[in-house]
Amino acid sequence: MIGDTALHVAAKFGKLDIIKVLTVEFGKRRHADDFVNKQLLRIKNQIGNTALHVAVITQNLNEVKYLVSIDPEVAYYLNEEKISPFYLAVETKNKEILKALLEEARDLDDVERPRPRGESPIYAIILRRNKACKNGHVDIVNELLEQQWPNPTEFLNNEGQNILHIAAKCGKYVVVRNLLRNPKLEMFVINAKDNLGNTALHLASMNLHPNVVCSLTWEDKEDKRVDLELRNNDGLTAIDVVADRGSWPPSTLREGFTFSALSSAGTKISDAGKKILQRRSTPAPKHYKDMVNLLSLVTILVATVTFAAGLTVPGGFNSTDKDTGIATLVHKGMFQIFIICDTIAMYCSIAGTFILMWAQLGDYHIAFTAFFFALLFLGAALFTTSLAFMSAIYVVVSKVTWLAIVVLITGIVFLTILSTIYIMLIFPFGYSNPVIHYICHYIILFMSPLIGGNYRVEDYLKKKKSDRLAEKDKGKQIQGSSIGLDSV
């Protein structure tokens, strides 16, 4: 690297003996005090890295220990990318190097430590772009809190946010869960507000991180450290923030799960939130019309299939005089299951079709209710159709034992999957009940990695700002109109 000194090269290749010779000889030739002796360690190369930067990057532990013991302050020196050795140690997730820096830098409380992008090194763990939080991140967070930053309120970013704020904002479920389990994290830290009055729960709700919301409302369910009713500077609670986001009912699973996680925990919508819900735009009629038409088509298809299956039963019919028209396999248990399930599927699909007729009346609320009940009947029809199919196949191959077992196991596996999906579809997530909250918690944690679609808090804040400006412009227009009328 251009601009590297001999100390940089020695630190890069782990030559501790050469580093000691260089630092000792430099001090002797200068005949100077410790401050001048430290100047060699503070020399930067072309990209602004000191020898300590290089030693941390190459993860040479002994070299790091020696260099930081001579000049602990270099641990906070920034390179051209505004990154310090301390920050790099956190980024590399090397606990031993981090401990070495912490032990030497412990007495530097009076030093004004530069922070990259206005953040302390602890936030490097949270702000990494990894999709998941590795165990190493959690270990380092715990190490930092244990040794150097027992009081997280002393380290805030430019927005007044502590580590719990940042973890909740970025959707780092594992970090949030471990922080809440840390006995050193006091209640005032958990409910602390940033510059805009948002708590960690507000930020998790704004960014639609339902798993983080679940963690915040679950980990402390016994001592209730998280205050669900706190309001931000706009006078909104966490659930009000979710309500202040588009159409009602929620148009995405991420929004719906976030709302459900708060509701099942017992969070109540404030008066401000109710006003927000009243003025929220409803889904476009065309959107619901398309969904109703699609559901109608599916129910009719299921009714057609089950009707045909009832007339063409497996094994056929008897042609003897005594039992003419009677199914040949009528006394088989699996055949009887086939007939029962086919009948249920037939009538459920027809019932769904009739219910969807109400959705054609033009009333949005009736259409939504009809759609919901038709969906319940269609789900039951699809499940019983699948069970009828498994029973029919099993009964016709029952004499081949291994094949019958394969059919049975395959059917059971897929019926379990279908029933799980169906239960999650109709589960009453929004009700505040201990049992429902328990089930809701685990369903949301299971589904959160699958629903995708991050929503950034910056987008929400921009939307709020534009709404305020629009209200001000509207007020000015009304005021101008009234002045004009007065002059007339």
Short mmCIF file of C-alpha atoms in Angstrom, two decimals:
data_model
loop_
_atom_site.label_atom_id
_atom_site.label_comp_id
_atom_site.label_asym_id
_atom_site.label_seq_id
_atom_site.Cartn_x
_atom_site.Cartn_y
_atom_site.Cartn_z
CA MET A 1 0.00 0.00 0.00
CA ILE A 2 1.31 3.45 -0.96
CA GLY A 3 2.36 5.46 2.07
CA ASP A 4 2.95 2.43 4.30
CA THR A 5 5.74 2.80 6.81
CA ALA A 6 7.90 -0.07 8.03
CA LEU A 7 5.55 -0.24 11.03
CA HIS A 8 2.55 -0.73 8.72
CA VAL A 9 4.29 -3.59 6.94
CA ALA A 10 5.34 -5.25 10.19
CA ALA A 11 1.81 -4.98 11.57
CA LYS A 12 0.38 -6.45 8.37
CA PHE A 13 2.61 -9.54 8.44
CA GLY A 14 2.50 -10.04 12.22
CA LYS A 15 6.15 -9.26 12.95
CA LEU A 16 5.92 -8.28 16.61
CA ASP A 17 9.69 -8.32 17.17
CA ILE A 18 10.19 -5.82 14.33
CA ILE A 19 7.41 -3.62 15.70
CA LYS A 20 9.11 -3.53 19.10
CA VAL A 21 12.47 -2.65 17.55
CA LEU A 22 10.93 0.14 15.45
CA THR A 23 9.05 1.75 18.33
CA VAL A 24 11.99 1.51 20.74
CA GLU A 25 14.55 2.82 18.23
CA PHE A 26 12.24 5.65 17.17
CA GLY A 27 11.94 6.77 20.78
CA LYS A 28 15.69 6.62 21.38
CA ARG A 29 16.60 8.64 18.28
CA ARG A 30 14.05 11.30 19.11
CA HIS A 31 15.18 11.53 22.75
CA ALA A 32 11.62 12.54 23.40
CA ASP A 33 8.76 11.97 25.80
CA ASP A 34 5.96 9.47 25.39
CA PHE A 35 3.88 11.82 23.27
CA VAL A 36 6.56 12.14 20.60
CA ASN A 37 7.26 8.40 20.81
CA LYS A 38 3.60 7.78 19.97
CA GLN A 39 3.83 9.76 16.73
CA LEU A 40 5.12 6.74 14.83
CA LEU A 41 1.94 4.84 15.70
CA ARG A 42 -0.20 7.73 14.48
CA ILE A 43 1.34 7.96 11.01
CA LYS A 44 -1.25 7.17 8.34
CA ASN A 45 -0.83 5.68 4.89
CA GLN A 46 -2.54 6.91 1.73
CA ILE A 47 -5.98 5.64 2.76
CA GLY A 48 -5.63 6.95 6.30
CA ASN A 49 -4.88 3.67 8.08
CA THR A 50 -2.54 3.65 11.04
CA ALA A 51 -0.47 0.58 11.91
CA LEU A 52 -3.20 -0.34 14.40
CA HIS A 53 -5.80 -0.26 11.60
CA VAL A 54 -3.66 -2.70 9.63
CA ALA A 55 -3.12 -5.02 12.60
CA VAL A 56 -6.88 -5.13 13.31
CA ILE A 57 -7.74 -5.77 9.65
CA THR A 58 -5.25 -8.65 9.45
CA GLN A 59 -6.42 -9.81 12.92
CA ASN A 60 -2.93 -10.08 14.41
CA LEU A 61 -3.84 -10.16 18.10
CA ASN A 62 -0.38 -9.83 19.68
CA GLU A 63 0.50 -6.88 17.47
CA VAL A 64 -2.81 -5.19 18.32
CA LYS A 65 -2.20 -5.64 22.06
CA TYR A 66 1.30 -4.16 21.84
CA LEU A 67 0.36 -1.18 19.65
CA VAL A 68 -2.70 -0.20 21.69
CA SER A 69 -0.72 -0.55 24.95
CA ILE A 70 1.69 2.15 23.72
CA ASP A 71 -1.02 4.53 22.55
CA PRO A 72 -4.64 3.58 23.42
CA GLU A 73 -5.98 6.75 21.82
CA VAL A 74 -5.12 5.47 18.33
CA ALA A 75 -7.97 2.97 18.71
CA TYR A 76 -10.33 5.88 17.90
CA TYR A 77 -8.38 7.44 15.00
CA LEU A 78 -10.35 7.55 11.74
CA ASN A 79 -9.08 6.65 8.29
CA GLU A 80 -10.24 8.20 5.01
CA GLU A 81 -13.47 6.17 5.20
CA LYS A 82 -14.13 7.56 8.70
CA ILE A 83 -13.52 4.13 10.26
CA SER A 84 -11.55 3.63 13.49
CA PRO A 85 -9.64 0.49 14.61
CA PHE A 86 -12.29 0.10 17.30
CA TYR A 87 -15.03 0.13 14.68
CA LEU A 88 -13.06 -2.35 12.57
CA ALA A 89 -12.71 -4.71 15.54
CA VAL A 90 -16.47 -4.75 15.90
CA GLU A 91 -16.93 -5.27 12.15
CA THR A 92 -14.56 -8.24 12.07
CA LYS A 93 -16.37 -9.83 15.04
CA ASN A 94 -13.06 -10.80 16.64
CA LYS A 95 -13.81 -10.89 20.38
CA GLU A 96 -10.17 -11.23 21.45
CA ILE A 97 -9.09 -8.12 19.55
CA LEU A 98 -12.12 -6.25 20.86
CA LYS A 99 -11.25 -7.23 24.43
CA ALA A 100 -7.68 -6.03 23.95
CA LEU A 101 -8.89 -2.64 22.74
CA LEU A 102 -11.48 -2.39 25.50
CA GLU A 103 -8.98 -3.14 28.26
CA GLU A 104 -6.52 -0.49 27.09
CA ALA A 105 -9.14 2.11 26.14
CA ARG A 106 -11.08 1.78 29.39
CA ASP A 107 -9.38 4.83 30.92
CA LEU A 108 -9.94 7.12 27.95
CA ASP A 109 -13.26 8.56 29.07
CA ASP A 110 -11.93 12.13 28.77
CA VAL A 111 -10.85 11.68 25.16
CA GLU A 112 -13.25 13.05 22.58
CA ARG A 113 -13.77 9.96 20.50
CA PRO A 114 -14.61 10.54 16.85
CA ARG A 115 -17.58 8.48 15.75
CA PRO A 116 -18.05 7.38 12.14
CA ARG A 117 -21.32 8.72 10.76
CA GLY A 118 -22.16 10.05 14.22
CA GLU A 119 -22.33 6.61 15.82
CA SER A 120 -20.31 4.83 18.48
CA PRO A 121 -18.54 1.57 17.52
CA ILE A 122 -21.26 -0.51 19.14
CA TYR A 123 -23.65 0.42 16.33
CA ALA A 124 -21.41 -1.26 13.75
CA ILE A 125 -22.92 -4.54 14.92
CA ILE A 126 -26.45 -3.39 14.31
CA LEU A 127 -25.92 -1.47 11.06
CA ARG A 128 -24.25 -4.26 9.11
CA ARG A 129 -26.10 -5.13 5.95
CA ASN A 130 -26.26 -8.84 6.70
CA LYS A 131 -29.77 -10.25 6.30
CA ALA A 132 -29.48 -12.12 9.56
CA CYS A 133 -27.78 -11.36 12.83
CA LYS A 134 -25.05 -13.92 13.45
CA ASN A 135 -24.22 -15.20 16.93
CA GLY A 136 -20.95 -13.32 16.78
CA HIS A 137 -22.80 -10.02 16.67
CA VAL A 138 -24.73 -10.86 19.80
CA ASP A 139 -21.59 -11.97 21.63
CA ILE A 140 -19.87 -8.70 20.78
CA VAL A 141 -22.87 -6.63 21.88
CA ASN A 142 -22.84 -8.43 25.22
CA GLU A 143 -19.07 -7.93 25.51
CA LEU A 144 -19.35 -4.20 24.87
CA LEU A 145 -22.21 -3.78 27.31
CA GLU A 146 -20.37 -5.82 29.93
CA GLN A 147 -16.98 -4.16 29.77
CA GLN A 148 -17.19 -0.70 28.27
CA TRP A 149 -20.75 0.56 28.00
CA PRO A 150 -22.82 -0.66 30.94
CA ASN A 151 -25.09 2.37 30.46
CA PRO A 152 -26.36 2.47 26.85
CA THR A 153 -27.96 5.90 27.40
CA GLU A 154 -24.50 7.46 27.25
CA PHE A 155 -24.06 6.42 23.62
CA LEU A 156 -26.65 7.88 21.27
CA ASN A 157 -26.47 8.57 17.56
CA ASN A 158 -27.34 11.89 15.93
CA GLU A 159 -31.04 11.03 16.11
CA GLY A 160 -30.89 10.46 19.87
CA GLN A 161 -31.26 6.69 19.48
CA ASN A 162 -29.62 4.11 21.73
CA ILE A 163 -28.63 0.57 20.81
CA LEU A 164 -32.14 -0.82 21.39
CA HIS A 165 -33.60 1.86 19.10
CA ILE A 166 -31.14 0.94 16.34
CA ALA A 167 -31.67 -2.81 16.71
CA ALA A 168 -35.46 -2.41 16.58
CA LYS A 169 -35.24 0.02 13.66
CA CYS A 170 -33.07 -2.37 11.64
CA GLY A 171 -35.18 -5.42 12.46
CA LYS A 172 -32.42 -7.30 14.34
CA TYR A 173 -34.64 -9.69 16.26
CA VAL A 174 -31.83 -11.70 17.88
CA VAL A 175 -30.08 -8.56 19.17
CA VAL A 176 -33.33 -7.11 20.54
CA ARG A 177 -34.20 -10.38 22.26
CA ASN A 178 -30.78 -10.61 23.92
CA LEU A 179 -30.80 -6.97 24.97
CA LEU A 180 -34.18 -7.40 26.65
CA ARG A 181 -32.80 -10.42 28.51
CA ASN A 182 -29.82 -8.40 29.71
CA PRO A 183 -30.45 -7.49 33.38
CA LYS A 184 -28.38 -4.31 32.99
CA LEU A 185 -30.88 -2.86 30.52
CA GLU A 186 -33.09 -0.72 32.73
CA MET A 187 -36.71 0.15 32.06
CA PHE A 188 -35.89 3.76 31.20
CA VAL A 189 -33.58 2.50 28.43
CA ILE A 190 -36.26 0.21 26.99
CA ASN A 191 -38.84 3.02 26.97
CA ALA A 192 -36.36 5.76 26.04
CA LYS A 193 -37.43 8.17 23.30
CA ASP A 194 -35.33 9.53 20.44
CA ASN A 195 -35.39 13.11 19.17
CA LEU A 196 -38.81 12.53 17.56
CA GLY A 197 -40.24 10.92 20.68
CA ASN A 198 -40.17 7.41 19.23
CA THR A 199 -39.45 4.43 21.46
CA ALA A 200 -37.93 1.18 20.22
CA LEU A 201 -41.48 -0.17 19.83
CA HIS A 202 -42.44 2.82 17.68
CA LEU A 203 -39.42 2.28 15.41
CA ALA A 204 -40.08 -1.45 15.04
CA SER A 205 -43.70 -0.64 14.17
CA MET A 206 -42.77 2.10 11.69
CA ASN A 207 -40.40 -0.22 9.87
CA LEU A 208 -42.93 -3.09 10.00
CA HIS A 209 -40.73 -5.61 11.81
CA PRO A 210 -43.41 -7.90 13.34
CA ASN A 211 -40.82 -10.29 14.81
CA VAL A 212 -39.15 -7.42 16.71
CA VAL A 213 -42.54 -6.16 17.88
CA CYS A 214 -43.27 -9.68 19.13
CA SER A 215 -39.97 -9.72 21.01
CA LEU A 216 -40.60 -6.33 22.63
CA THR A 217 -44.10 -7.34 23.75
CA TRP A 218 -43.15 -10.90 24.72
CA GLU A 219 -39.75 -11.06 26.44
CA ASP A 220 -40.96 -8.89 29.32
CA LYS A 221 -44.50 -10.23 29.57
CA GLU A 222 -44.03 -10.91 33.29
CA ASP A 223 -42.68 -7.56 34.47
CA LYS A 224 -44.19 -5.46 31.65
CA ARG A 225 -41.15 -3.23 31.16
CA VAL A 226 -42.24 -2.06 27.70
CA ASP A 227 -44.89 0.65 27.97
CA LEU A 228 -47.33 0.00 25.12
CA GLU A 229 -49.16 3.31 25.59
CA LEU A 230 -46.24 5.75 25.19
CA ARG A 231 -46.75 8.42 22.51
CA ASN A 232 -44.25 10.10 20.21
CA ASN A 233 -44.05 13.80 19.39
CA ASP A 234 -47.02 13.40 17.00
CA GLY A 235 -49.14 12.02 19.83
CA LEU A 236 -49.22 8.52 18.34
CA THR A 237 -48.74 5.18 20.09
CA ALA A 238 -46.96 2.29 18.38
CA ILE A 239 -50.20 0.80 17.05
CA ASP A 240 -51.34 4.25 15.89
CA VAL A 241 -48.17 4.46 13.80
CA VAL A 242 -49.09 1.21 12.04
CA ALA A 243 -52.62 2.51 11.53
CA ASP A 244 -51.20 5.66 9.91
CA ARG A 245 -49.97 3.76 6.86
CA GLY A 246 -52.39 3.22 3.98
CA SER A 247 -55.59 1.29 3.42
CA TRP A 248 -57.69 -0.55 5.94
CA PRO A 249 -57.78 -3.49 6.35
CA PRO A 250 -53.96 -3.88 6.02
CA SER A 251 -52.94 -4.44 2.42
CA THR A 252 -49.75 -6.44 3.14
CA LEU A 253 -48.92 -9.37 5.41
CA ARG A 254 -46.06 -7.43 7.00
CA GLU A 255 -48.39 -4.61 7.97
CA GLY A 256 -51.09 -7.04 9.13
CA PHE A 257 -48.69 -9.09 11.26
CA THR A 258 -47.26 -5.95 12.88
CA PHE A 259 -50.75 -4.73 13.71
CA SER A 260 -51.73 -8.18 15.01
CA ALA A 261 -48.60 -8.49 17.18
CA LEU A 262 -49.49 -5.22 18.90
CA SER A 263 -53.21 -6.00 19.19
CA SER A 264 -52.73 -9.49 20.64
CA ALA A 265 -50.36 -8.00 23.25
CA GLY A 266 -53.19 -5.77 24.47
CA THR A 267 -52.19 -2.51 22.77
CA LYS A 268 -55.19 -0.22 22.37
CA ILE A 269 -55.72 2.26 19.56
CA SER A 270 -55.88 5.78 20.94
CA ASP A 271 -58.43 8.40 19.92
CA ALA A 272 -55.88 9.79 17.47
CA GLY A 273 -55.45 6.32 15.97
CA LYS A 274 -59.21 5.89 15.61
CA LYS A 275 -59.41 9.18 13.72
CA ILE A 276 -56.61 7.97 11.46
CA LEU A 277 -58.50 4.74 10.73
CA GLN A 278 -61.66 6.68 9.93
CA ARG A 279 -59.93 8.72 7.24
CA ARG A 280 -57.82 5.97 5.78
CA SER A 281 -58.60 5.12 2.19
CA THR A 282 -60.31 1.79 1.55
CA PRO A 283 -58.99 -0.62 -1.08
CA ALA A 284 -59.98 0.13 -4.65
CA PRO A 285 -63.36 -1.41 -5.57
CA LYS A 286 -61.83 -2.90 -8.72
CA HIS A 287 -59.26 -4.73 -6.60
CA TYR A 288 -61.95 -6.40 -4.50
CA LYS A 289 -64.10 -7.09 -7.54
CA ASP A 290 -61.22 -8.97 -9.16
CA MET A 291 -60.62 -10.97 -5.97
CA VAL A 292 -64.33 -11.87 -5.69
CA ASN A 293 -64.46 -12.95 -9.33
CA LEU A 294 -61.36 -15.11 -8.90
CA LEU A 295 -62.77 -16.73 -5.75
CA SER A 296 -66.10 -17.37 -7.51
CA LEU A 297 -64.28 -19.12 -10.34
CA VAL A 298 -62.37 -21.35 -7.91
CA THR A 299 -65.49 -22.32 -5.92
CA ILE A 300 -67.33 -23.24 -9.11
CA LEU A 301 -64.39 -25.35 -10.29
CA VAL A 302 -64.24 -27.21 -6.96
CA ALA A 303 -67.99 -27.82 -7.08
CA THR A 304 -67.67 -29.20 -10.60
CA VAL A 305 -64.79 -31.52 -9.68
CA THR A 306 -66.44 -32.87 -6.54
CA PHE A 307 -69.76 -33.37 -8.36
CA ALA A 308 -68.01 -35.40 -11.05
CA ALA A 309 -66.05 -37.41 -8.42
CA GLY A 310 -69.32 -38.32 -6.69
CA LEU A 311 -70.73 -39.80 -9.89
CA THR A 312 -67.55 -41.66 -10.88
CA VAL A 313 -66.58 -43.28 -7.60
CA PRO A 314 -63.48 -45.52 -7.41
CA GLY A 315 -64.28 -49.20 -8.01
CA GLY A 316 -67.44 -48.44 -9.93
CA PHE A 317 -70.97 -49.74 -9.19
CA ASN A 318 -72.47 -53.18 -8.79
CA SER A 319 -74.44 -54.53 -11.75
CA THR A 320 -76.08 -57.46 -9.97
CA ASP A 321 -79.83 -57.48 -9.57
CA LYS A 322 -79.64 -57.32 -5.80
CA ASP A 323 -77.18 -54.40 -5.45
CA THR A 324 -77.64 -52.59 -8.73
CA GLY A 325 -76.19 -49.06 -8.54
CA ILE A 326 -74.49 -49.62 -5.19
CA ALA A 327 -70.75 -48.84 -5.06
CA THR A 328 -68.65 -51.98 -5.00
CA LEU A 329 -66.32 -50.60 -2.30
CA VAL A 330 -69.09 -49.16 -0.12
CA HIS A 331 -68.07 -51.19 2.92
CA LYS A 332 -64.42 -50.06 2.82
CA GLY A 333 -63.55 -47.54 5.53
CA MET A 334 -61.42 -45.31 3.28
CA PHE A 335 -64.15 -45.31 0.63
CA GLN A 336 -66.63 -44.06 3.21
CA ILE A 337 -64.18 -41.27 4.12
CA PHE A 338 -63.99 -40.42 0.40
CA ILE A 339 -67.78 -40.13 0.13
CA ILE A 340 -68.09 -38.00 3.29
CA CYS A 341 -65.26 -35.62 2.29
CA ASP A 342 -66.48 -35.32 -1.28
CA THR A 343 -69.96 -34.43 -0.05
CA ILE A 344 -68.62 -31.80 2.38
CA ALA A 345 -66.38 -30.31 -0.33
CA MET A 346 -69.29 -30.16 -2.76
CA TYR A 347 -71.62 -28.29 -0.42
CA CYS A 348 -68.87 -25.98 0.95
CA SER A 349 -67.93 -24.86 -2.56
CA ILE A 350 -71.58 -24.28 -3.47
CA ALA A 351 -72.12 -22.34 -0.23
CA GLY A 352 -69.06 -20.20 -1.04
CA THR A 353 -70.45 -19.47 -4.49
CA PHE A 354 -73.80 -18.37 -3.08
CA ILE A 355 -72.16 -16.19 -0.42
CA LEU A 356 -70.08 -14.41 -3.08
CA MET A 357 -73.31 -13.30 -4.74
CA TRP A 358 -73.67 -10.85 -1.85
CA ALA A 359 -70.36 -9.28 -2.86
CA GLN A 360 -71.98 -8.12 -6.11
CA LEU A 361 -74.34 -5.74 -4.31
CA GLY A 362 -71.82 -2.87 -4.46
CA ASP A 363 -71.42 -2.28 -0.72
CA TYR A 364 -67.74 -2.54 0.25
CA HIS A 365 -68.39 -3.74 3.81
CA ILE A 366 -70.80 -6.46 2.66
CA ALA A 367 -68.34 -7.47 -0.05
CA PHE A 368 -65.50 -7.78 2.45
CA THR A 369 -67.61 -9.85 4.88
CA ALA A 370 -68.87 -12.08 2.06
CA PHE A 371 -65.34 -12.54 0.77
CA PHE A 372 -64.09 -13.56 4.22
CA PHE A 373 -66.83 -16.18 4.80
CA ALA A 374 -66.52 -17.50 1.26
CA LEU A 375 -62.80 -17.90 1.87
CA LEU A 376 -63.56 -20.02 4.95
CA PHE A 377 -65.87 -22.30 2.97
CA LEU A 378 -63.43 -22.55 0.08
CA GLY A 379 -60.60 -23.51 2.45
CA ALA A 380 -62.74 -26.26 3.95
CA ALA A 381 -63.72 -27.45 0.45
CA LEU A 382 -60.11 -27.62 -0.73
CA PHE A 383 -59.00 -29.47 2.40
CA THR A 384 -61.78 -32.07 2.21
CA THR A 385 -61.22 -32.47 -1.55
CA SER A 386 -57.58 -33.29 -0.85
CA LEU A 387 -58.60 -35.77 1.86
CA ALA A 388 -61.15 -37.36 -0.50
CA PHE A 389 -58.48 -37.74 -3.19
CA MET A 390 -56.07 -39.44 -0.75
CA SER A 391 -58.80 -41.81 0.43
CA ALA A 392 -59.81 -42.73 -3.12
CA ILE A 393 -56.25 -43.47 -4.22
CA TYR A 394 -55.57 -45.47 -1.05
CA VAL A 395 -58.64 -47.66 -1.44
CA VAL A 396 -57.82 -48.64 -5.05
CA VAL A 397 -54.17 -49.57 -4.23
CA SER A 398 -54.80 -51.05 -0.79
CA LYS A 399 -53.75 -54.55 -1.89
CA VAL A 400 -50.21 -53.29 -2.63
CA THR A 401 -49.14 -52.57 0.93
CA TRP A 402 -46.01 -50.48 0.29
CA LEU A 403 -47.78 -48.33 -2.28
CA ALA A 404 -50.75 -47.79 0.01
CA ILE A 405 -48.39 -46.71 2.82
CA VAL A 406 -46.60 -44.24 0.51
CA VAL A 407 -49.94 -42.75 -0.57
CA LEU A 408 -51.08 -42.49 3.06
CA ILE A 409 -47.87 -40.85 4.34
CA THR A 410 -47.70 -38.41 1.42
CA GLY A 411 -51.33 -37.46 1.94
CA ILE A 412 -50.92 -36.95 5.68
CA VAL A 413 -47.85 -34.73 5.19
CA PHE A 414 -49.55 -32.48 2.66
CA LEU A 415 -52.82 -32.39 4.56
CA THR A 416 -50.88 -31.22 7.62
CA ILE A 417 -49.28 -28.46 5.56
CA LEU A 418 -52.64 -27.45 4.10
CA SER A 419 -54.32 -27.39 7.52
CA THR A 420 -51.49 -25.28 8.96
CA ILE A 421 -51.80 -22.76 6.13
CA TYR A 422 -55.58 -22.71 6.52
CA ILE A 423 -55.41 -22.17 10.30
CA MET A 424 -52.95 -19.28 9.82
CA LEU A 425 -55.33 -17.80 7.24
CA ILE A 426 -58.39 -17.80 9.53
CA PHE A 427 -56.65 -17.37 12.90
CA PRO A 428 -58.03 -14.38 14.91
CA PHE A 429 -54.68 -12.60 15.28
CA GLY A 430 -56.03 -9.28 16.48
CA TYR A 431 -57.71 -10.47 19.68
CA SER A 432 -56.13 -9.69 23.04
CA ASN A 433 -56.10 -13.01 24.82
CA PRO A 434 -53.20 -14.86 26.52
CA VAL A 435 -53.75 -18.04 24.48
CA ILE A 436 -54.18 -16.17 21.20
CA HIS A 437 -51.15 -14.01 22.03
CA TYR A 438 -49.08 -17.15 22.62
CA ILE A 439 -50.10 -18.75 19.31
CA CYS A 440 -49.88 -15.45 17.43
CA HIS A 441 -46.34 -14.91 18.73
CA TYR A 442 -44.99 -18.15 17.28
CA ILE A 443 -46.93 -17.91 14.00
CA ILE A 444 -45.52 -14.43 13.37
CA LEU A 445 -41.97 -15.51 14.22
CA PHE A 446 -42.35 -18.43 11.81
CA MET A 447 -43.79 -16.31 9.01
CA SER A 448 -41.62 -13.19 9.39
CA PRO A 449 -38.64 -14.44 7.32
CA LEU A 450 -41.02 -15.42 4.52
CA ILE A 451 -43.00 -12.21 4.05
CA GLY A 452 -40.09 -9.92 3.06
CA GLY A 453 -40.66 -6.34 1.96
CA ASN A 454 -38.80 -4.06 4.38
CA TYR A 455 -40.37 -0.66 4.96
CA ARG A 456 -37.92 2.06 5.90
CA VAL A 457 -38.66 4.56 8.67
CA GLU A 458 -37.28 7.32 6.44
CA ASP A 459 -40.15 6.71 4.02
CA TYR A 460 -42.66 6.99 6.85
CA LEU A 461 -41.13 10.24 8.13
CA LYS A 462 -41.08 11.72 4.61
CA LYS A 463 -44.75 10.80 4.26
CA LYS A 464 -45.55 12.48 7.59
CA LYS A 465 -43.62 15.62 6.54
CA SER A 466 -45.44 15.81 3.21
CA ASP A 467 -48.78 15.34 5.01
CA ARG A 468 -47.96 18.25 7.35
CA LEU A 469 -46.99 20.49 4.43
CA ALA A 470 -50.19 19.56 2.61
CA GLU A 471 -52.25 20.43 5.69
CA LYS A 472 -50.46 23.78 6.02
CA ASP A 473 -51.06 24.59 2.33
CA LYS A 474 -54.72 23.63 2.72
CA GLY A 475 -54.99 25.88 5.77
CA LYS A 476 -53.41 28.79 3.91
CA GLN A 477 -55.81 28.29 1.00
CA ILE A 478 -58.81 28.28 3.35
CA GLN A 479 -57.47 31.36 5.13
CA GLY A 480 -56.92 33.12 1.81
CA SER A 481 -60.42 32.27 0.68
CA SER A 482 -61.92 33.65 3.90
CA ILE A 483 -59.92 36.89 3.53
CA GLY A 484 -61.16 37.24 -0.03
CA LEU A 485 -64.73 36.75 1.08
CA ASP A 486 -64.31 39.32 3.86
CA SER A 487 -62.99 41.88 1.40
CA VAL A 488 -66.00 41.29 -0.83
#
